[in-house]
RNA sequence: UGGGGUGUAGCCAAGGGGUAAGGCACGGGUCUUUGACUCCCGCAUUCGUAGGUUCAAAUCCUGCCACCCCAGCCA
């Protein structure tokens, strides 16, 4: 948790003091997704703020599906949303709700407004209403504004009864047709729509609008703080108008914060959906997607995502955070928690010329040097090994200190070896590296105490397993593919996925399960794919590479 | 020319009259059986801008500029 309280918590602190709006009350928030898509890292920010605020103050946070528009919502998203929230580690207890549970009460409040002369049935069609909306200098108009209360009451009842066509009538709040804030120009609060609702079917043919429904949902649930994103600031006067003009005891307060942006990706539902539908990614859970299910499949931990948001803070500035910062948070978490393993992604054969052909030894290797209780595992060693192509150079570049003829390196946890040459094919490609080992260096330490600069990873050919490795990189080549004046699809990174077949991994990896995460030593953090990994077909996704400060000159 | 917001380093972000926290990125060094990690050092004479008030201004006042949101019977 960040040491400095952000502005929302400062406000709450004030309200909790004696005489404050919430003195003696329990802080109660809510997370209200619309079930029409998958949750992404931006939603996770709201999740952290909503659930995190409740946790911080010893309060509660409700999970509520905001399903007031049957044309967009679907039950299929509900379970996925719950699953993602649970995965992140948040608990809504028994407080799971649907906005649609309150439709009857909302209807009652609408009637109350009509009776008070604060709402009226308007017969303008959408087109007419648009024409009569007015502009900055001209007030809106509605010829039905002064309709008698009884008449509105009757018409509203008949709207509910299904007597009128979709779109032919609305219920409007009577507020201010000349307001500079267009949300206050007699906003529509009910519309007619005969599409079946995902839960209630055809029970209703009229549905409340967000601006009317949301404050009621909050008030009915006893929400003290309704935290939402900046674009709803303009709606706050209407939110307050609703809670102040209907008969509810609790008056929740809406506070807005800036939503999250991240470089090298897009976060709008429309654009994400487009990536899926055009096949540029394999689905909503493609490991390149910023969706929670995508990040999960990629290898991100709930902890790293929560830490990312906690460290970013909360403000009202439209922020675009470096993708590198998300990666940093992941590395930081996985460095402490992920077991190490050896995997050779681009293998080349290494032969220890002076090692007996039929001999095999076993070495103990620590699972995680960062974790004293991490334990050890056993790896086998024999004359022929796999090492990474990048760890050998026949003619070393400046400052290169791995394997090259005449140079010594340490094979992690095994022996110190000295390169004696290599074999090449007719095209000059290295096919095999030759070395001799120091028989006095078992475990990796030299008998005479001489320092060995480089340590490289390796896998025994006798026990190595084949694996498919999916190397992921950022989805877009530019920082801001989301800018209004560019077509984001033009900047999809053609190299965002590289599939490597025939990588060689240590035998212990046969026992791992989908979603197990590892640091492949000196390479990066990898995660067993949660869809395609099987014991017979090992598939690992690269979550993030290790930092690499080696810069060839 | 309306209403609502926001401007502190390349990116986040504290600080709200007493002389610019912290993190990421970046550069250098240290350590190292991972060129990772750790640790250390460096990185805003200045807070969108111009004035004003004050012994003292990122903080208070005034003007200006830039950017974001708003004219769905979407949320």
XYZ file of C-alpha atoms (C1' of nucleotides) in Angstrom:
628
model
C 0.000 0.000 0.000
C 1.297 3.410 -0.901
C 2.357 5.559 2.033
C 0.647 8.658 0.781
C -3.101 8.616 0.775
C -4.639 9.629 -2.491
C -7.288 12.316 -2.725
C -10.234 9.944 -2.413
C -8.980 8.593 0.868
C -8.309 12.095 2.106
C -11.924 12.951 1.382
C -13.120 9.839 3.184
C -10.933 10.610 6.199
C -12.628 13.984 6.466
C -16.094 12.508 6.103
C -15.422 9.958 8.826
C -14.556 12.601 11.396
C -17.083 13.711 13.968
C -19.650 15.832 12.224
C -18.681 14.483 8.828
C -21.087 12.941 6.348
C -20.019 9.404 7.238
C -19.256 9.811 10.925
C -19.903 6.495 12.640
C -20.697 4.741 9.376
C -19.038 1.836 7.663
C -17.451 2.670 4.312
C -19.333 0.845 1.587
C -18.295 0.824 -2.069
C -19.281 -1.129 -5.137
C -17.759 -2.409 -8.355
C -20.392 -2.159 -11.094
C -19.268 -3.707 -14.396
C -21.609 -3.898 -17.322
C -21.677 -7.559 -18.384
C -20.851 -6.903 -21.998
C -17.169 -7.747 -22.258
C -14.070 -8.999 -20.527
C -12.307 -7.183 -17.721
C -8.923 -5.668 -18.536
C -6.079 -4.069 -16.629
C -7.918 -0.756 -16.606
C -10.852 -2.341 -14.826
C -8.367 -3.762 -12.378
C -7.550 -0.214 -11.353
C -11.191 0.418 -10.497
C -11.290 -2.951 -8.749
C -8.327 -1.957 -6.603
C -9.903 1.372 -5.771
C -13.342 -0.041 -4.994
C -12.318 -3.158 -3.088
C -9.118 -1.602 -1.787
C -10.927 1.360 -0.255
C -13.362 -0.957 1.490
C -10.486 -3.064 2.816
C -8.536 -0.035 3.994
C -11.449 1.270 6.045
C -12.725 -2.060 7.255
C -15.807 -1.643 5.091
C -17.534 -3.589 2.356
C -17.560 -3.653 -1.401
C -20.443 -5.062 -3.427
C -20.163 -6.655 -6.829
C -23.003 -5.537 -9.031
C -23.729 -6.251 -12.661
C -24.970 -3.055 -14.213
C -27.438 -4.645 -16.582
C -29.880 -1.910 -17.468
C -29.552 -2.169 -21.231
C -30.718 -5.489 -22.712
C -29.327 -4.738 -26.152
C -25.723 -5.023 -25.022
C -25.528 -7.386 -22.135
C -25.127 -11.091 -21.925
C -25.014 -13.705 -19.195
C -21.892 -15.275 -20.693
C -19.796 -12.392 -19.412
C -21.065 -12.581 -15.858
C -19.182 -15.717 -14.876
C -16.029 -14.576 -16.652
C -16.112 -11.303 -14.750
C -16.585 -13.064 -11.419
C -13.763 -15.446 -12.225
C -11.351 -12.614 -13.040
C -12.205 -10.720 -9.867
C -11.735 -13.820 -7.739
C -8.444 -14.506 -9.445
C -7.257 -11.027 -8.564
C -8.055 -11.873 -4.967
C -11.130 -9.823 -4.183
C -14.100 -11.075 -2.208
C -17.599 -9.664 -2.380
C -18.935 -12.126 0.180
C -22.646 -12.672 -0.350
C -23.129 -9.249 -1.857
C -23.477 -10.070 -5.521
C -26.261 -8.136 -7.207
C -27.799 -7.247 -10.508
C -29.070 -3.751 -11.181
C -32.052 -5.477 -12.727
C -33.069 -6.713 -9.281
C -34.158 -3.155 -8.555
C -36.294 -2.550 -11.640
C -39.535 -2.607 -9.695
C -38.253 -0.116 -7.154
C -36.836 2.080 -9.860
C -40.214 2.112 -11.504
C -41.689 3.236 -8.203
C -39.198 6.076 -7.897
C -39.999 7.155 -11.429
C -43.671 7.325 -10.486
C -42.690 9.343 -7.437
C -40.900 11.853 -9.629
C -43.873 12.178 -11.930
C -46.165 12.731 -8.980
C -43.873 15.460 -7.717
C -43.992 17.116 -11.092
C -40.330 16.272 -11.654
C -40.704 13.935 -14.615
C -42.931 13.689 -17.675
C -43.630 11.420 -20.560
C -42.231 12.837 -23.779
C -43.408 11.683 -27.178
C -40.508 13.013 -29.183
C -38.815 10.396 -31.326
C -35.047 10.048 -31.050
C -34.649 12.062 -34.252
C -36.922 14.840 -33.054
C -35.263 14.969 -29.701
C -31.925 15.308 -31.379
C -33.194 18.178 -33.481
C -34.665 19.934 -30.493
C -31.767 19.378 -28.161
C -30.482 22.893 -28.733
C -26.867 23.875 -28.586
C -24.503 25.813 -26.381
C -26.548 28.984 -26.739
C -29.997 27.573 -27.400
C -32.065 25.734 -24.803
C -33.566 22.368 -25.632
C -37.315 22.055 -26.175
C -40.030 19.580 -25.504
C -43.671 20.282 -26.299
C -44.640 17.689 -23.695
C -42.894 19.297 -20.778
C -46.013 20.774 -19.233
C -48.193 17.775 -19.706
C -50.443 17.248 -16.662
C -49.129 14.900 -14.008
C -52.114 12.555 -14.347
C -51.532 12.219 -18.050
C -47.839 11.359 -17.583
C -48.744 8.878 -14.891
C -51.203 7.187 -17.196
C -48.846 7.145 -20.170
C -45.939 5.830 -18.111
C -48.121 2.994 -16.856
C -49.099 2.190 -20.422
C -45.454 2.374 -21.537
C -44.746 -0.349 -19.028
C -47.795 -2.307 -20.205
C -46.348 -2.374 -23.684
C -48.876 -0.197 -25.433
C -46.316 1.849 -27.335
C -43.702 1.199 -29.949
C -40.002 1.062 -29.117
C -38.611 4.552 -29.298
C -41.960 6.293 -29.482
C -41.920 7.658 -25.939
C -39.591 8.297 -23.049
C -39.816 9.392 -19.484
C -37.781 12.529 -18.924
C -36.647 14.221 -15.744
C -37.805 17.835 -15.606
C -34.668 19.746 -14.696
C -33.298 22.545 -16.866
C -33.610 22.803 -20.628
C -31.067 25.604 -20.761
C -28.344 24.094 -18.570
C -24.775 24.432 -19.777
C -24.481 20.832 -18.695
C -26.385 18.906 -21.349
C -26.989 16.045 -18.961
C -29.356 18.319 -17.092
C -31.427 19.286 -20.172
C -34.344 17.094 -19.150
C -32.500 13.797 -19.533
C -34.315 10.670 -20.618
C -34.607 8.309 -17.648
C -36.709 5.526 -19.190
C -36.883 4.199 -22.707
C -38.946 1.506 -24.377
C -37.025 -1.520 -25.647
C -38.535 -4.900 -26.395
C -35.313 -6.849 -26.655
C -35.349 -9.630 -24.076
C -33.237 -9.001 -21.011
C -30.548 -11.594 -20.237
C -32.083 -12.359 -16.833
C -35.638 -11.114 -16.892
C -36.592 -12.046 -20.421
C -39.619 -10.086 -21.522
C -40.795 -9.076 -18.061
C -40.064 -5.483 -18.936
C -40.262 -3.465 -22.103
C -39.099 -0.258 -20.470
C -35.615 0.142 -19.052
C -34.084 2.818 -16.836
C -31.123 4.817 -18.116
C -27.782 4.682 -16.338
C -28.077 8.190 -14.920
C -31.316 7.321 -13.210
C -30.556 3.727 -12.313
C -27.068 4.024 -10.929
C -27.725 6.425 -8.058
C -30.735 4.323 -7.076
C -28.707 1.120 -7.097
C -26.122 2.797 -4.900
C -28.671 4.265 -2.521
C -30.589 1.011 -2.177
C -27.425 -0.900 -1.330
C -26.350 1.659 1.224
C -23.270 2.597 -0.757
C -21.413 5.482 0.889
C -18.933 6.142 -1.888
C -19.641 5.598 -5.556
C -16.211 5.726 -7.159
C -16.078 6.024 -10.916
C -14.036 7.425 -13.760
C -13.638 11.012 -14.872
C -16.099 10.975 -17.741
C -18.906 10.799 -15.211
C -18.014 14.097 -13.616
C -20.513 15.802 -15.877
C -23.127 13.393 -14.630
C -22.631 14.067 -10.937
C -25.190 16.896 -10.760
C -27.749 14.490 -12.168
C -26.655 11.733 -9.791
C -27.181 14.115 -6.885
C -30.452 15.346 -8.317
C -31.808 11.805 -8.380
C -30.829 10.860 -4.831
C -32.124 14.172 -3.536
C -35.500 13.928 -5.216
C -36.532 10.370 -4.459
C -37.389 8.806 -1.105
C -34.203 7.045 -0.073
C -32.542 7.323 3.316
C -28.916 7.096 2.265
C -27.327 9.604 -0.044
C -24.220 8.109 -1.622
C -21.469 10.395 -2.895
C -19.910 10.001 -6.298
C -16.183 10.689 -6.593
C -14.356 10.468 -9.905
C -10.804 9.428 -10.704
C -8.783 9.169 -13.912
C -8.781 5.873 -15.658
C -5.648 4.055 -16.625
C -3.795 4.152 -19.896
C -0.789 1.986 -20.757
C 1.712 2.447 -23.559
C 1.917 -0.027 -26.441
C -1.613 -1.297 -26.045
C -5.267 -0.322 -26.383
C -7.880 -0.580 -23.685
C -11.177 0.201 -25.297
C -13.626 -2.657 -25.506
C -14.331 -1.871 -29.134
C -10.692 -2.031 -30.149
C -9.965 -5.136 -28.136
C -12.968 -6.844 -29.647
C -11.754 -5.837 -33.065
C -8.368 -7.462 -32.466
C -10.161 -10.656 -31.564
C -12.595 -10.569 -34.453
C -10.001 -9.808 -37.107
C -7.914 -12.700 -35.842
C -4.915 -10.543 -35.007
C -4.949 -12.304 -31.663
C -6.281 -15.740 -30.846
C -9.000 -14.601 -28.459
C -9.807 -12.469 -25.436
C -7.332 -14.535 -23.453
C -4.506 -14.286 -25.969
C -1.412 -13.676 -23.845
C -0.771 -10.414 -25.689
C -4.113 -8.974 -24.640
C -4.333 -6.538 -21.705
C -7.387 -8.419 -20.476
C -7.116 -10.030 -17.072
C -7.552 -13.468 -18.595
C -4.873 -12.630 -21.177
C -2.418 -11.397 -18.588
C -3.143 -14.452 -16.483
C -2.423 -16.755 -19.388
C 0.708 -14.796 -20.159
C 1.998 -15.486 -16.676
C 1.148 -12.340 -14.754
C 0.418 -12.818 -11.074
C -2.520 -11.209 -9.271
C 0.014 -9.727 -6.922
C 1.980 -8.005 -9.660
C -1.163 -6.416 -11.059
C -2.318 -5.177 -7.686
C 1.116 -3.824 -6.902
C 1.186 -2.084 -10.263
C -1.963 -0.197 -9.438
C -0.995 0.519 -5.860
C 2.255 2.082 -7.015
C 0.672 4.090 -9.771
C -1.539 5.897 -7.344
C -4.875 7.546 -7.971
C -5.389 11.056 -9.275
C -7.449 13.042 -11.730
C -4.720 13.351 -14.348
C -5.226 11.338 -17.489
C -2.210 9.120 -17.116
C -0.510 6.813 -19.566
C 1.774 4.480 -17.700
C 4.825 2.877 -19.245
C 4.325 -0.751 -20.167
C 7.810 -1.230 -18.744
C 6.441 -0.440 -15.324
C 3.953 -3.296 -15.506
C 6.813 -5.565 -16.552
C 8.882 -4.309 -13.658
C 6.121 -5.215 -11.212
C 5.916 -8.708 -12.642
C 9.657 -9.307 -12.493
C 9.786 -8.045 -8.963
C 7.106 -10.488 -7.865
C 8.328 -13.481 -9.834
C 11.939 -12.963 -8.818
C 10.875 -13.689 -5.270
C 8.335 -16.402 -5.946
C 9.126 -18.302 -9.141
C 11.279 -21.391 -9.109
C 14.236 -21.423 -11.457
C 14.643 -23.993 -14.182
C 17.023 -24.454 -17.080
C 15.712 -24.221 -20.610
C 17.596 -23.810 -23.849
C 15.510 -22.004 -26.394
C 17.882 -22.014 -29.353
C 19.924 -25.127 -28.737
C 23.359 -25.997 -30.012
C 25.195 -29.136 -29.027
C 28.005 -28.945 -26.515
C 30.368 -31.931 -26.159
C 32.670 -32.288 -23.162
C 35.479 -34.073 -24.945
C 37.204 -35.369 -21.829
C 34.035 -36.600 -20.120
C 33.375 -40.365 -20.257
C 30.745 -41.282 -22.829
C 28.693 -43.575 -20.668
C 28.794 -41.584 -17.476
C 25.966 -39.594 -15.899
C 26.140 -37.480 -12.773
C 23.484 -35.700 -10.795
C 23.705 -32.219 -9.360
C 21.666 -30.446 -6.747
C 20.418 -27.060 -7.851
C 18.652 -24.521 -5.682
C 15.103 -23.803 -6.825
C 15.206 -20.166 -5.941
C 18.233 -18.345 -4.598
C 15.911 -15.560 -3.415
C 13.969 -17.977 -1.243
C 15.904 -19.737 1.551
C 13.075 -22.243 1.886
C 12.796 -22.880 -1.817
C 14.524 -26.245 -1.662
C 16.566 -27.947 -4.354
C 16.059 -30.275 -7.257
C 18.264 -32.708 -9.103
C 19.491 -32.313 -12.663
C 21.421 -34.850 -14.656
C 24.709 -34.209 -16.445
C 26.535 -36.178 -19.118
C 29.004 -35.800 -21.963
C 26.625 -34.196 -24.446
C 24.604 -31.185 -23.480
C 22.477 -28.467 -25.011
C 23.460 -24.850 -24.566
C 22.083 -21.684 -26.053
C 23.535 -20.539 -29.362
C 23.949 -17.085 -27.918
C 26.307 -18.397 -25.298
C 28.974 -19.256 -27.841
C 30.874 -17.034 -30.268
C 33.678 -18.386 -32.365
C 35.052 -14.870 -32.593
C 33.995 -13.038 -29.448
C 32.729 -9.506 -29.621
C 34.223 -6.922 -27.309
C 33.196 -7.455 -23.687
C 31.710 -10.852 -24.509
C 32.722 -13.204 -21.737
C 30.798 -16.388 -22.377
C 32.085 -19.362 -24.407
C 34.689 -18.823 -27.095
C 37.771 -20.824 -27.965
C 40.207 -20.708 -25.087
C 37.738 -19.193 -22.592
C 36.434 -20.765 -19.434
C 32.842 -20.587 -18.217
C 30.913 -22.345 -15.518
C 28.011 -24.639 -16.347
C 25.516 -23.679 -13.670
C 25.892 -25.935 -10.619
C 28.050 -28.439 -12.553
C 31.591 -27.895 -13.792
C 33.914 -25.276 -15.137
C 34.636 -25.958 -18.790
C 37.053 -24.544 -21.307
C 36.125 -24.153 -24.937
C 38.458 -25.951 -27.323
C 36.730 -25.287 -30.638
C 33.671 -26.004 -32.681
C 32.364 -27.893 -35.704
C 30.669 -26.154 -38.574
C 28.577 -27.216 -41.522
C 29.265 -26.350 -45.141
C 27.531 -22.981 -44.665
C 29.730 -22.039 -41.775
C 27.046 -22.502 -39.139
C 28.215 -23.813 -35.827
C 26.825 -27.319 -35.303
C 28.704 -28.346 -32.221
C 30.819 -26.705 -29.569
C 33.674 -28.610 -27.992
C 35.023 -28.140 -24.504
C 36.944 -29.905 -21.778
C 35.948 -29.860 -18.164
C 37.967 -29.173 -15.048
C 37.650 -32.389 -13.080
C 38.430 -30.506 -9.877
C 35.487 -28.147 -10.242
C 32.521 -30.343 -9.366
C 29.600 -28.148 -8.343
C 31.150 -25.175 -10.096
C 33.924 -24.018 -7.783
C 37.543 -24.198 -8.888
C 40.048 -25.991 -6.697
C 42.620 -23.233 -7.012
C 40.113 -20.494 -6.323
C 40.394 -18.835 -9.728
C 37.412 -16.682 -10.646
C 35.149 -17.692 -13.473
C 33.384 -14.710 -14.924
C 30.477 -16.336 -16.738
C 27.964 -18.939 -15.705
C 25.710 -20.368 -18.386
C 22.709 -22.634 -18.303
C 22.545 -26.035 -19.964
C 20.433 -29.146 -20.342
C 21.589 -32.776 -20.455
C 20.852 -34.323 -23.850
C 20.116 -37.672 -22.260
C 17.193 -36.355 -20.243
C 16.178 -33.168 -22.022
C 12.546 -32.680 -22.960
C 11.284 -30.960 -26.065
C 9.099 -27.928 -25.537
C 7.237 -25.335 -27.501
C 8.124 -21.857 -26.388
C 5.956 -18.879 -27.251
C 7.896 -15.660 -27.145
C 5.582 -12.729 -26.691
C 6.420 -9.109 -27.215
C 4.338 -5.963 -27.012
C 1.255 -5.933 -29.206
C 1.899 -2.538 -30.759
C 5.092 -1.035 -32.070
C 4.264 2.489 -30.967
C 3.672 3.965 -27.554
C 0.259 5.376 -28.286
C -1.646 3.290 -30.848
C -4.785 4.633 -29.196
C -4.431 8.225 -30.390
C -7.481 9.553 -32.162
C -5.763 10.441 -35.415
C -4.012 7.152 -36.105
C -5.349 3.765 -37.036
C -4.172 1.504 -34.271
C -4.339 -1.555 -36.507
C -1.517 -0.087 -38.578
C 0.779 -0.482 -35.614
C 0.197 -4.064 -34.612
C 3.609 -5.560 -33.950
C 4.238 -8.294 -36.545
C 6.713 -9.890 -34.148
C 4.500 -9.880 -31.097
C 4.533 -13.682 -31.164
C 7.399 -15.986 -32.097
C 6.806 -19.677 -31.679
C 9.883 -21.812 -31.084
C 9.546 -25.554 -31.523
C 12.206 -27.916 -30.306
C 13.440 -25.967 -27.352
C 15.193 -28.192 -24.800
C 14.144 -28.031 -21.179
C 15.259 -29.851 -18.065
C 13.441 -33.043 -17.133
C 11.907 -31.689 -13.932
C 9.540 -29.576 -16.009
C 7.618 -32.707 -16.971
C 5.910 -32.485 -13.604
C 4.576 -28.975 -13.845
C 0.977 -27.934 -14.296
C -0.751 -25.308 -16.424
C -0.179 -21.804 -15.050
C 2.948 -22.837 -13.134
C 5.474 -20.046 -13.465
C 9.243 -20.312 -13.693
C 12.285 -18.274 -14.248
C 14.140 -19.952 -17.048
C 17.594 -19.132 -15.842
C 19.177 -16.148 -17.572
C 16.309 -15.952 -20.061
C 13.069 -14.776 -18.544
C 9.893 -15.655 -16.728
C 7.694 -18.285 -18.313
C 4.314 -19.761 -17.637
C 2.919 -23.150 -18.614
C 0.084 -22.321 -20.996
C -3.328 -22.812 -19.417
C -4.915 -24.065 -22.613
C -2.360 -25.986 -24.637
C 0.078 -27.368 -22.075
C -0.017 -31.142 -21.608
C 2.556 -33.539 -20.162
C 3.177 -34.765 -23.710
C 3.356 -31.359 -25.282
C 5.052 -28.809 -23.077
C 4.074 -25.268 -23.955
C 5.524 -22.276 -22.154
C 4.641 -18.627 -22.626
C 7.194 -15.944 -22.027
C 5.631 -13.532 -19.577
C 8.578 -11.170 -19.595
C 12.263 -11.406 -20.355
C 14.976 -10.831 -17.815
C 16.669 -7.474 -18.033
C 19.840 -7.665 -20.054
C 22.551 -5.098 -19.624
C 24.882 -6.733 -22.143
C 25.294 -4.375 -25.040
C 27.536 -5.563 -27.859
C 29.652 -2.670 -29.045
C -18.423 31.997 -27.915
C -21.413 26.992 -22.947
C -20.555 23.486 -18.891
C -17.169 20.151 -16.224
C -11.987 18.847 -15.343
C -6.430 18.667 -15.452
C -1.265 20.875 -15.925
C 5.339 19.162 -10.896
C 11.484 15.308 -14.941
C 10.913 10.828 -20.727
C 6.514 8.139 -17.641
C 3.648 7.806 -12.921
C 3.439 10.790 -8.398
C 4.044 13.441 -3.256
C 4.127 18.257 -1.490
C -1.502 23.087 -0.324
C 3.446 29.822 2.482
C 9.770 28.184 4.822
C 13.523 26.914 -0.003
C 11.151 20.314 -5.049
C 9.612 12.933 -1.477
C 9.415 8.262 -3.815
C 9.011 4.745 -7.965
C 9.746 3.436 -13.333
C 12.964 4.510 -17.377
C 17.918 6.064 -18.307
C 23.536 6.524 -17.218
C 27.689 4.956 -14.086
C 29.642 1.749 -10.303
C 29.210 -2.596 -6.726
C 28.051 -7.558 -5.837
C 27.132 -12.129 -8.124
C 27.599 -19.941 -9.504
C 21.669 -15.863 -13.530
C 25.460 -9.826 -17.864
C 19.215 -11.249 -13.409
C 18.657 -9.804 -8.261
C 21.077 -6.708 -4.263
C 23.511 -2.275 -2.937
C 25.573 2.653 -4.127
C 25.845 7.165 -7.090
C 23.784 10.490 -10.814
C 19.280 12.321 -13.005
C 13.706 19.383 -12.078
C 18.153 26.056 -9.508
C 12.383 24.741 -10.601
C 6.580 23.139 -10.587
C 1.976 25.120 -18.095
C 2.813 30.617 -18.666
C 2.872 36.080 -17.420
C 2.274 39.288 -13.650
C 0.889 40.430 -8.402
C 0.922 39.772 -2.762
C 4.906 38.351 0.830
C 11.046 38.644 4.327
C 9.769 33.990 1.739
C 5.322 31.241 -3.589
C 4.986 24.762 -6.817
C 1.728 26.306 -2.747
C -2.223 32.571 -2.102
C -4.395 36.271 -6.032
C -5.231 37.823 -11.302
C -4.795 37.179 -16.499
C -3.425 33.967 -20.340
C -2.083 29.129 -22.727
C -2.470 23.834 -23.494
C -4.877 19.261 -23.063
C -9.153 15.910 -21.658
C -14.656 15.047 -21.090
C -19.950 16.500 -22.467
C -25.089 17.653 -27.435
C -26.989 8.242 -26.992
C -33.732 6.608 -25.982
C -24.942 3.661 -24.159
C -22.533 2.745 -19.546
